[in-house]
Short mmCIF file of C-alpha atoms in Angstrom, two decimals:
data_model
loop_
_atom_site.label_atom_id
_atom_site.label_comp_id
_atom_site.label_asym_id
_atom_site.label_seq_id
_atom_site.Cartn_x
_atom_site.Cartn_y
_atom_site.Cartn_z
CA MET J 1 0.00 0.00 0.00
CA ASN J 2 1.46 3.34 -0.92
CA LEU J 3 1.22 6.67 0.85
CA ILE J 4 -1.47 8.03 -1.48
CA ASP J 5 -3.69 5.02 -0.75
CA ILE J 6 -3.21 5.48 2.99
CA ILE J 7 -4.05 9.19 2.79
CA GLY J 8 -7.16 8.38 0.76
CA GLN J 9 -8.29 5.80 3.29
CA LEU J 10 -7.76 8.24 6.15
CA SER J 11 -9.88 10.79 4.32
CA ASP J 12 -12.64 8.20 3.84
CA LEU J 13 -12.49 7.30 7.54
CA LYS J 14 -12.79 10.97 8.54
CA HIS J 15 -15.89 11.32 6.36
CA ILE J 16 -17.43 8.14 7.81
CA ASP J 17 -16.63 9.31 11.35
CA TYR J 18 -18.28 12.67 10.63
CA ARG J 19 -21.43 11.00 9.25
CA ASN J 20 -21.64 8.61 12.23
CA THR J 21 -21.17 11.47 14.70
CA LEU J 22 -23.86 13.48 12.92
CA ALA J 23 -26.28 10.53 13.03
CA ILE J 24 -25.68 9.95 16.74
CA SER J 25 -26.05 13.66 17.54
CA THR J 26 -29.28 13.81 15.56
CA MET J 27 -30.75 10.81 17.38
CA LEU J 28 -29.74 12.24 20.75
CA GLU J 29 -31.33 15.61 20.00
CA LEU J 30 -34.56 13.92 18.85
CA LEU J 31 -34.72 11.80 22.01
CA ILE J 32 -34.24 14.91 24.14
CA ASP J 33 -36.71 17.00 22.11
CA LYS J 34 -39.37 14.29 22.41
CA GLY J 35 -38.82 14.00 26.17
CA PHE J 36 -37.53 10.43 26.22
CA ILE J 37 -34.35 11.47 28.06
CA THR J 38 -32.83 14.63 29.49
CA ARG J 39 -29.39 16.03 28.84
CA GLU J 40 -28.58 15.36 32.49
CA GLU J 41 -29.52 11.67 32.17
CA PHE J 42 -27.39 11.40 29.06
CA ALA J 43 -24.42 13.10 30.76
CA ARG J 44 -24.73 10.82 33.80
CA LYS J 45 -24.87 7.67 31.67
CA ALA J 46 -21.94 8.83 29.55
CA ALA J 47 -19.86 9.45 32.67
CA GLN J 48 -20.83 6.03 34.06
CA LEU J 49 -19.89 4.21 30.86
CA GLU J 50 -16.64 6.13 30.56
CA ASN J 51 -15.64 5.00 34.04
CA GLU J 52 -16.55 1.34 33.50
CA THR J 53 -14.23 -1.17 32.01
CA MET J 54 -15.40 -3.14 28.97
CA ALA J 55 -15.76 -6.25 31.14
CA GLU J 56 -18.04 -4.41 33.57
CA THR J 57 -20.17 -3.16 30.71
CA ILE J 58 -20.58 -6.65 29.26
CA MET J 59 -21.44 -8.13 32.67
CA ARG J 60 -24.01 -5.40 33.36
CA ARG J 61 -25.69 -5.92 29.98
CA ARG J 62 -25.84 -9.69 30.48
CA ALA J 63 -27.40 -9.20 33.90
CA MET J 64 -30.13 -7.02 32.35
CA ARG J 65 -31.33 -9.84 30.07
#
């Protein structure tokens, strides 16, 4: 793989990342606008997930089933 190919792939990844971020932001705003969640609930959950390890997250999700 040459440098031009790598640069092109990085550009594609940046575009995909932007589109994914936009989609997630849009869904979050719609959930808040429709009253399903509040910004505070979202911030709390984000902080909780950030502090958990991946193993803790998997165990918690399995326990919810």
